[in-house]
Coordinates of C-alpha atoms and ligand atoms in Angstrom, one line a residue:
M1 CA 69.3 204.4 177.6
I2 CA 72.0 202.3 176.2
P3 CA 71.9 200.5 172.8
Y4 CA 72.8 197.1 174.3
D5 CA 69.7 197.1 176.5
V6 CA 67.4 197.9 173.7
I7 CA 68.9 195.2 171.4
L8 CA 68.7 192.7 174.3
K9 CA 65.0 193.5 174.9
K10 CA 64.1 192.9 171.2
R11 CA 66.3 189.8 171.0
N12 CA 64.3 188.4 174.0
G13 CA 61.1 189.0 172.1
D14 CA 59.8 191.9 174.1
S15 CA 58.1 195.0 172.5
L16 CA 60.0 198.2 172.3
S17 CA 58.5 201.5 173.5
K18 CA 58.1 204.6 171.3
E19 CA 61.0 206.2 173.2
E20 CA 63.3 203.1 172.7
I21 CA 62.5 203.1 169.0
E22 CA 63.3 206.8 168.7
F23 CA 66.5 206.5 170.7
F24 CA 67.7 203.7 168.4
I25 CA 66.7 205.1 165.1
N26 CA 67.8 208.6 165.8
G27 CA 71.1 207.4 167.3
F28 CA 71.8 205.3 164.1
V29 CA 71.0 208.3 161.8
Q30 CA 73.2 210.7 163.8
G31 CA 76.1 208.2 164.1
S32 CA 76.1 207.4 167.8
I33 CA 74.8 203.9 167.2
P34 CA 77.2 202.1 164.9
D35 CA 76.3 199.8 162.0
Y36 CA 77.0 196.6 163.9
Q37 CA 74.5 197.4 166.6
M38 CA 71.8 198.3 164.1
A39 CA 72.6 195.1 162.2
A40 CA 72.0 193.1 165.4
M41 CA 68.8 195.1 166.0
L42 CA 67.6 194.3 162.4
M43 CA 68.3 190.6 162.8
A44 CA 66.5 190.6 166.2
I45 CA 63.4 192.2 164.5
Y46 CA 63.7 189.7 161.7
F47 CA 63.4 186.8 164.2
K48 CA 61.2 188.3 166.9
G49 CA 59.0 190.6 164.7
M50 CA 57.3 193.7 165.9
N51 CA 53.7 194.3 166.8
D52 CA 51.5 196.7 164.8
E53 CA 52.0 199.5 167.3
E54 CA 55.8 199.2 167.3
T55 CA 55.7 199.2 163.5
A56 CA 53.7 202.3 163.5
H57 CA 56.1 204.0 165.9
L58 CA 59.0 202.8 163.7
T59 CA 57.3 204.3 160.6
M60 CA 56.7 207.7 162.1
C61 CA 60.1 207.8 163.8
K62 CA 61.7 207.2 160.4
V63 CA 59.5 209.9 158.7
H64 CA 60.8 212.5 161.2
T65 CA 64.4 211.8 160.4
G66 CA 64.1 213.9 157.2
D67 CA 62.0 216.3 155.2
I68 CA 58.2 216.0 154.8
V69 CA 57.0 217.3 151.6
N70 CA 54.4 220.0 152.2
L71 CA 51.8 219.9 149.5
S72 CA 49.3 222.2 151.3
E73 CA 49.7 224.9 148.6
I74 CA 48.0 222.6 146.2
P75 CA 44.2 222.7 146.7
G76 CA 42.2 219.4 147.0
V77 CA 42.8 216.0 148.3
K78 CA 46.2 214.7 147.1
V79 CA 46.3 211.0 146.3
D80 CA 49.2 208.7 145.7
K81 CA 49.5 205.1 144.4
H82 CA 52.4 202.9 145.3
S83 CA 53.1 199.5 143.7
T84 CA 55.4 197.1 145.5
G85 CA 56.9 196.5 142.0
G86 CA 56.6 194.0 139.2
V87 CA 57.1 193.3 135.6
G88 CA 55.1 195.2 132.9
D89 CA 53.6 197.3 135.7
T90 CA 52.8 200.4 133.8
T91 CA 49.8 201.5 135.9
T92 CA 51.3 204.7 137.0
L93 CA 51.7 206.1 133.5
V94 CA 48.1 205.2 132.8
L95 CA 46.7 206.6 136.1
A96 CA 48.7 209.8 136.6
P97 CA 47.1 211.5 133.6
L98 CA 43.6 209.9 134.1
V99 CA 43.3 210.7 137.8
A100 CA 44.5 214.3 137.0
A101 CA 41.9 214.5 134.2
A102 CA 39.3 213.7 136.9
G103 CA 40.4 216.9 138.6
I104 CA 42.4 215.2 141.4
P105 CA 45.9 216.7 141.9
V106 CA 48.6 214.2 141.2
A107 CA 51.9 215.2 142.9
K108 CA 53.9 212.0 142.3
M109 CA 57.4 211.1 143.2
S110 CA 58.5 207.9 141.5
G111 CA 61.4 205.6 141.4
R112 CA 63.8 203.9 139.0
G113 CA 63.9 200.3 138.1
L114 CA 66.2 197.8 139.8
G115 CA 66.7 194.1 139.0
H116 CA 63.8 192.5 137.4
T117 CA 61.4 195.4 138.1
G118 CA 61.0 198.5 136.0
G119 CA 60.7 202.1 137.2
T120 CA 58.3 204.9 136.2
L121 CA 61.2 207.5 135.9
D122 CA 63.1 205.4 133.4
K123 CA 60.0 204.8 131.4
L124 CA 59.1 208.5 131.3
E125 CA 62.7 209.4 130.3
S126 CA 62.4 207.3 127.2
I127 CA 60.2 210.0 125.8
P128 CA 62.6 212.4 124.0
G129 CA 63.3 215.5 126.1
V130 CA 61.5 214.5 129.3
K131 CA 63.1 215.5 132.6
V132 CA 62.3 214.2 136.0
D133 CA 64.6 216.3 138.2
F134 CA 62.7 219.4 139.5
S135 CA 62.9 221.6 142.6
R136 CA 60.1 221.5 145.1
E137 CA 58.8 224.8 143.8
E138 CA 58.8 223.7 140.2
F139 CA 57.1 220.5 141.2
I140 CA 54.3 222.3 143.1
N141 CA 53.9 224.9 140.4
Q142 CA 53.4 222.3 137.7
V143 CA 50.8 220.5 139.8
K144 CA 48.9 223.8 140.4
K145 CA 49.1 224.6 136.7
I146 CA 48.2 221.3 134.9
G147 CA 47.2 219.1 137.8
V148 CA 50.0 216.5 137.5
A149 CA 53.8 216.0 137.9
V150 CA 55.8 212.9 138.0
I151 CA 59.3 213.4 139.2
G152 CA 62.2 211.8 141.2
Q153 CA 62.6 212.5 144.8
T154 CA 63.0 216.1 145.9
G155 CA 64.4 216.9 149.3
N156 CA 66.0 214.6 151.9
L157 CA 63.2 212.2 152.5
V158 CA 63.6 209.5 155.2
P159 CA 67.4 209.3 155.4
A160 CA 66.9 206.6 158.1
D161 CA 65.4 204.3 155.4
K162 CA 68.3 204.8 153.0
K163 CA 70.8 203.9 155.8
M164 CA 68.7 201.0 157.2
Y165 CA 68.0 199.5 153.7
A166 CA 71.7 199.5 152.7
L167 CA 72.4 197.5 155.9
R168 CA 69.4 195.2 155.5
D169 CA 70.6 194.4 152.0
V170 CA 73.9 193.1 153.3
T171 CA 72.7 191.3 156.4
A172 CA 69.8 189.2 154.9
T173 CA 67.1 191.2 156.7
V174 CA 65.2 192.7 153.8
D175 CA 62.3 190.2 153.8
S176 CA 60.9 191.1 157.2
I177 CA 57.2 192.2 157.0
P178 CA 57.4 194.9 159.7
L179 CA 60.6 196.2 158.2
I180 CA 59.2 196.4 154.7
A181 CA 55.9 197.9 156.0
A182 CA 57.8 200.7 157.9
S183 CA 60.1 201.3 154.9
I184 CA 57.3 201.7 152.4
M185 CA 54.9 203.6 154.6
S186 CA 57.6 206.0 155.9
K187 CA 58.5 207.1 152.4
K188 CA 54.8 207.4 151.3
I189 CA 53.9 209.5 154.4
A190 CA 57.0 211.7 153.9
A191 CA 55.9 212.4 150.3
G192 CA 53.1 214.4 151.8
T193 CA 49.9 213.1 150.2
D194 CA 46.6 212.9 152.0
A195 CA 45.5 209.4 150.8
I196 CA 47.6 206.4 149.7
L197 CA 46.5 203.5 147.5
L198 CA 48.9 200.5 147.8
D199 CA 49.1 197.9 145.0
V200 CA 50.6 194.9 146.7
K201 CA 51.8 192.4 144.1
V202 CA 51.5 188.7 144.6
G203 CA 53.2 185.9 142.7
S204 CA 56.3 184.8 140.9
G205 CA 57.2 188.4 139.8
A206 CA 56.4 190.1 143.2
F207 CA 58.8 191.1 145.9
I208 CA 56.9 188.9 148.2
P209 CA 55.6 186.0 146.1
D210 CA 53.6 184.2 148.8
P211 CA 50.0 185.3 149.0
V212 CA 49.7 184.8 152.7
E213 CA 52.7 186.9 153.5
A214 CA 51.7 189.6 150.9
R215 CA 48.3 189.8 152.6
K216 CA 50.0 190.3 156.0
L217 CA 52.1 193.1 154.6
A218 CA 49.0 194.8 152.9
K219 CA 47.0 194.6 156.2
L220 CA 49.8 195.9 158.3
M221 CA 50.3 198.9 156.0
V222 CA 46.6 199.7 156.0
D223 CA 46.7 199.4 159.8
I224 CA 49.7 201.7 160.1
G225 CA 47.7 204.2 158.1
S226 CA 44.9 204.0 160.6
R227 CA 47.2 204.5 163.6
V228 CA 48.9 207.6 162.1
N229 CA 45.7 209.2 160.6
R230 CA 46.4 208.6 156.9
K231 CA 43.8 207.3 154.5
V232 CA 45.3 204.0 153.2
T233 CA 43.7 201.3 151.0
A234 CA 45.6 198.2 149.7
M235 CA 44.8 196.0 146.8
L236 CA 46.4 192.6 146.3
T237 CA 47.0 192.1 142.6
D238 CA 48.4 189.3 140.5
M239 CA 52.0 189.3 139.6
D240 CA 52.2 185.5 138.6
Q241 CA 52.6 186.7 135.0
P242 CA 53.6 190.2 133.7
L243 CA 50.8 192.6 134.0
G244 CA 51.1 194.4 130.7
S245 CA 52.1 192.6 127.5
H246 CA 54.9 195.1 126.9
I247 CA 58.2 195.0 128.9
G248 CA 60.9 197.6 128.4
N249 CA 60.8 201.4 128.7
T250 CA 59.7 202.7 125.4
L251 CA 57.5 199.7 124.9
E252 CA 55.7 200.3 128.2
V253 CA 55.1 204.0 127.4
K254 CA 53.6 202.8 124.1
E255 CA 51.3 200.4 125.8
A256 CA 50.2 203.1 128.3
I257 CA 49.5 205.6 125.4
E258 CA 47.5 202.9 123.6
I259 CA 45.4 202.3 126.7
L260 CA 44.8 206.0 127.0
R261 CA 43.6 205.9 123.4
G262 CA 41.0 203.2 124.3
E263 CA 43.0 200.2 122.9
H264 CA 43.6 197.0 124.9
A265 CA 40.3 197.2 126.7
G266 CA 39.8 194.2 128.9
T267 CA 43.5 193.3 129.2
P268 CA 45.0 192.8 132.6
L269 CA 46.9 196.1 132.5
F270 CA 43.7 197.9 131.5
E271 CA 41.7 196.2 134.2
V272 CA 44.1 196.7 137.0
S273 CA 44.7 200.3 136.0
L274 CA 41.0 201.2 135.8
T275 CA 40.2 199.4 139.1
L276 CA 43.0 201.3 140.9
G277 CA 41.9 204.4 139.2
G278 CA 38.3 203.9 140.5
Y279 CA 39.7 203.8 144.0
L280 CA 41.8 206.8 143.5
A281 CA 38.8 208.7 142.2
Y282 CA 36.9 207.7 145.2
M283 CA 39.7 208.5 147.7
G284 CA 40.2 211.9 146.0
G285 CA 36.6 212.8 146.2
A286 CA 35.7 212.7 142.5
S287 CA 33.3 209.9 142.8
A288 CA 30.8 208.6 145.4
N289 CA 32.3 205.0 145.3
P290 CA 35.0 203.0 143.6
T291 CA 32.6 201.6 141.0
D292 CA 31.5 205.1 139.9
G293 CA 35.2 206.0 139.9
R294 CA 36.0 203.3 137.5
K295 CA 33.1 204.5 135.1
L296 CA 34.7 207.9 135.4
M297 CA 38.1 206.6 134.3
E298 CA 36.4 204.8 131.3
K299 CA 34.8 208.1 130.3
L300 CA 38.1 209.9 130.5
I301 CA 39.6 207.4 128.2
S302 CA 36.8 207.5 125.7
D303 CA 36.5 211.3 125.5
G304 CA 40.3 211.6 125.0
S305 CA 40.9 213.7 128.1
G306 CA 43.3 211.2 129.7
L307 CA 45.5 211.1 126.6
K308 CA 45.4 214.9 126.3
K309 CA 46.5 215.2 130.0
F310 CA 49.4 212.8 129.3
A311 CA 50.5 215.1 126.4
Q312 CA 50.4 218.1 128.7
L313 CA 52.5 216.3 131.4
I314 CA 55.1 215.4 128.8
E315 CA 55.3 218.9 127.4
A316 CA 55.4 220.5 130.9
Q317 CA 58.4 218.2 131.7
G318 CA 60.3 219.2 128.6
G319 CA 59.4 216.3 126.3
N320 CA 57.7 216.0 122.9
P321 CA 53.9 215.7 123.4
K322 CA 53.6 214.4 119.8
V323 CA 54.7 210.8 121.0
T324 CA 51.1 210.5 122.1
E325 CA 50.1 210.6 118.4
D326 CA 53.1 208.8 117.0
V327 CA 54.9 206.3 119.4
K328 CA 57.6 205.8 116.8
L329 CA 59.1 209.2 117.9
M330 CA 60.5 207.3 120.8
P331 CA 63.8 205.5 120.5
Q332 CA 63.4 202.3 118.4
A333 CA 65.5 199.1 118.6
K334 CA 67.4 198.1 115.5
H335 CA 66.3 194.4 115.5
E336 CA 63.0 192.8 116.0
V337 CA 62.8 189.0 116.3
E338 CA 59.9 186.6 117.0
I339 CA 60.3 183.9 119.6
L340 CA 58.6 180.7 118.4
S341 CA 57.1 178.1 120.7
K342 CA 59.1 174.8 120.9
K343 CA 56.0 173.0 122.1
S344 CA 52.2 172.7 121.6
G345 CA 49.9 172.9 124.6
F346 CA 48.7 175.6 127.1
V347 CA 50.7 178.2 128.8
N348 CA 50.8 177.0 132.5
S349 CA 53.0 179.4 134.3
F350 CA 55.6 182.1 134.0
K351 CA 58.7 182.6 136.1
T352 CA 57.8 186.3 136.0
A353 CA 61.0 187.7 137.7
S354 CA 63.0 185.8 135.0
I355 CA 60.9 187.5 132.3
G356 CA 62.0 190.8 133.8
M357 CA 65.6 189.5 133.8
A358 CA 65.3 188.7 130.0
A359 CA 64.4 192.4 129.5
L360 CA 67.4 193.4 131.7
I361 CA 69.7 191.3 129.6
L362 CA 68.6 193.2 126.5
G363 CA 69.5 196.5 128.3
A364 CA 66.1 197.6 129.6
G365 CA 67.0 197.3 133.2
R366 CA 69.9 197.6 135.7
L367 CA 71.6 195.4 138.1
T368 CA 73.2 198.2 140.2
K369 CA 71.8 201.6 140.9
D370 CA 74.1 203.5 138.4
D371 CA 74.0 201.1 135.4
P372 CA 72.8 202.9 132.2
I373 CA 69.7 201.6 130.4
D374 CA 68.7 201.3 126.8
P375 CA 65.2 202.8 126.4
S376 CA 64.5 201.1 123.0
V377 CA 64.8 197.4 124.0
G378 CA 62.4 194.9 125.5
L379 CA 59.8 192.4 124.6
I380 CA 56.1 192.0 123.8
I381 CA 54.5 188.9 125.1
K382 CA 51.8 187.4 122.9
K383 CA 50.4 184.7 125.3
R384 CA 49.1 184.6 128.8
I385 CA 48.5 181.8 131.3
G386 CA 45.6 179.6 130.0
D387 CA 46.2 180.4 126.3
Q388 CA 46.7 177.6 123.7
V389 CA 49.8 177.5 121.8
E390 CA 50.9 175.6 118.7
R391 CA 54.5 174.5 118.1
G392 CA 56.2 177.1 115.9
E393 CA 53.7 179.8 116.8
P394 CA 55.1 183.2 117.8
I395 CA 54.8 183.6 121.6
A396 CA 56.8 186.9 122.0
T397 CA 58.6 189.5 120.0
I398 CA 62.0 190.7 121.2
Y399 CA 63.4 194.2 120.4
G400 CA 67.1 194.6 120.7
N401 CA 70.3 196.3 119.5
D402 CA 72.7 193.5 120.1
E403 CA 72.3 190.1 118.6
E404 CA 74.2 188.2 121.3
K405 CA 72.1 189.8 124.0
M406 CA 68.9 188.9 122.1
K407 CA 70.0 185.3 121.9
Q408 CA 70.6 185.2 125.7
A409 CA 67.2 186.9 126.3
T410 CA 65.5 184.5 124.1
E411 CA 66.9 181.5 126.1
R412 CA 65.9 183.2 129.3
F413 CA 62.4 183.8 128.1
L414 CA 61.9 180.2 126.9
E415 CA 63.1 178.9 130.3
A416 CA 60.7 181.2 132.0
I417 CA 57.5 180.1 130.2
A418 CA 56.0 176.7 130.9
I419 CA 53.9 175.1 128.2
N420 CA 52.3 171.7 128.6
G421 CA 49.2 169.6 127.7
E422 CA 46.9 170.6 130.5
K423 CA 44.7 173.7 130.6
P424 CA 45.5 175.4 133.9
N425 CA 43.3 177.7 136.1
V426 CA 43.8 181.3 135.3
P427 CA 44.9 183.3 138.4
P428 CA 42.6 186.0 139.5
L429 CA 43.8 189.4 138.7
I430 CA 42.6 191.2 141.8
L431 CA 42.8 189.0 144.9
D432 CA 41.5 191.3 147.5
T433 CA 41.0 194.9 148.6
I434 CA 41.8 195.9 152.2
T435 CA 40.2 199.1 153.5
Q436 CA 40.3 201.0 156.7
D437 CA 36.4 200.9 157.1
K438 CA 36.4 198.6 160.1
L439 CA 39.5 200.1 161.7
T440 CA 39.3 203.1 164.0
M441 CA 41.9 205.9 164.0
R442 CA 44.0 205.2 167.1
L443 CA 46.8 207.8 167.4
Ligands
LIG1 N1 60.4 198.3 149.1 C1 60.7 199.3 150.0 O1 60.6 200.4 149.7 N2 61.2 198.9 151.2 C2 61.5 197.6 151.5 O2 61.9 197.4 152.6 C3 61.1 196.7 150.6 C4 60.6 197.0 149.4
LIG2 CA1 46.2 194.7 163.4

């Protein structure tokens, strides 16, 4: 086989065989296929696409370029949840302890924030003392002992994805549905869990804002799961406005703790967390169906076991578990200022990614991978789409350590919220759930 022929075949719109995909990916990872040929291949895939079978082969081929985490020492069905990323998406911090409290082992590898989206590891590290770098053995032992661990990546998972993503980033080939599906699924499969719940975000703060495209991505990832014998369910959830009202690292931990205490019932973050939790309970075998699973999550909140599990998780990872009783033990910003509405009317829309950027300006996020972050800063939004607002009424509170940055963040926030005279339709929170029920296992 020669690389030229495989590129030509895809450029002409033909499907690649499993052998051709393996030849190309392995050659790229080992260095016999240079960046410029992979760049041409990525652009050919961007324009000509890949069918579901090719995408499944691409996924598994990428998985096998690195380590696959072996969780077999941990008894039980291991479940994982993956969000495609958003603003105020603190569901992992609510769910990891709740699902563990339901007796389902949670061996979770999370990521850091980049651009307008936050990352679970950064949020956890805002708790004094918490560490997220553990060896494989420490990771597995913690899950065996207390049922939950949330750490950064251990081992050399999917090196093909790191190398391909870096090239996609500079060749305008990130936003290709098959390339995204193979990227996400390869990393989730290499992480070694038995069942995967995907939270695919839709709307102005989502990686893929368009609902039609986001649905295609969700279906494709569920289909890949069927083809490679993994249990996968996808939910399409709204990111046309921030999910939680708190944005910023310490603030999001605070909101998660408050939800585990039984506060914020009925809010969007609460609703999405508990619905996802119901599915995780069902997929992990702790309930007969997702509806019972959700009831179980509610019970684990009201009897305090979710919050207790969160304290255990924090302590096991070197942090101060007392933060679950007193959130002020986390870093606090020096200044707190209310943003007042300049108009009367109804909140019609948010430029959600821009809200994430307002938090980034304050210091809560990073533009490049190595930027430092300030855990204490961020904002709490007081209004949602459909809410009525009076001129001069507080619509958000911003928390900062630098007055100039706070000014810029306020401007960014005011640009990102549209208030006018008409009452809008409120977007549905959960748009759809895509399961494998009607798909057969094919590989
Ligand atoms: N997230 C990923 O992990 N991979 C992509 O390609 C896009 C988003
Ligand atoms: Ca299909």
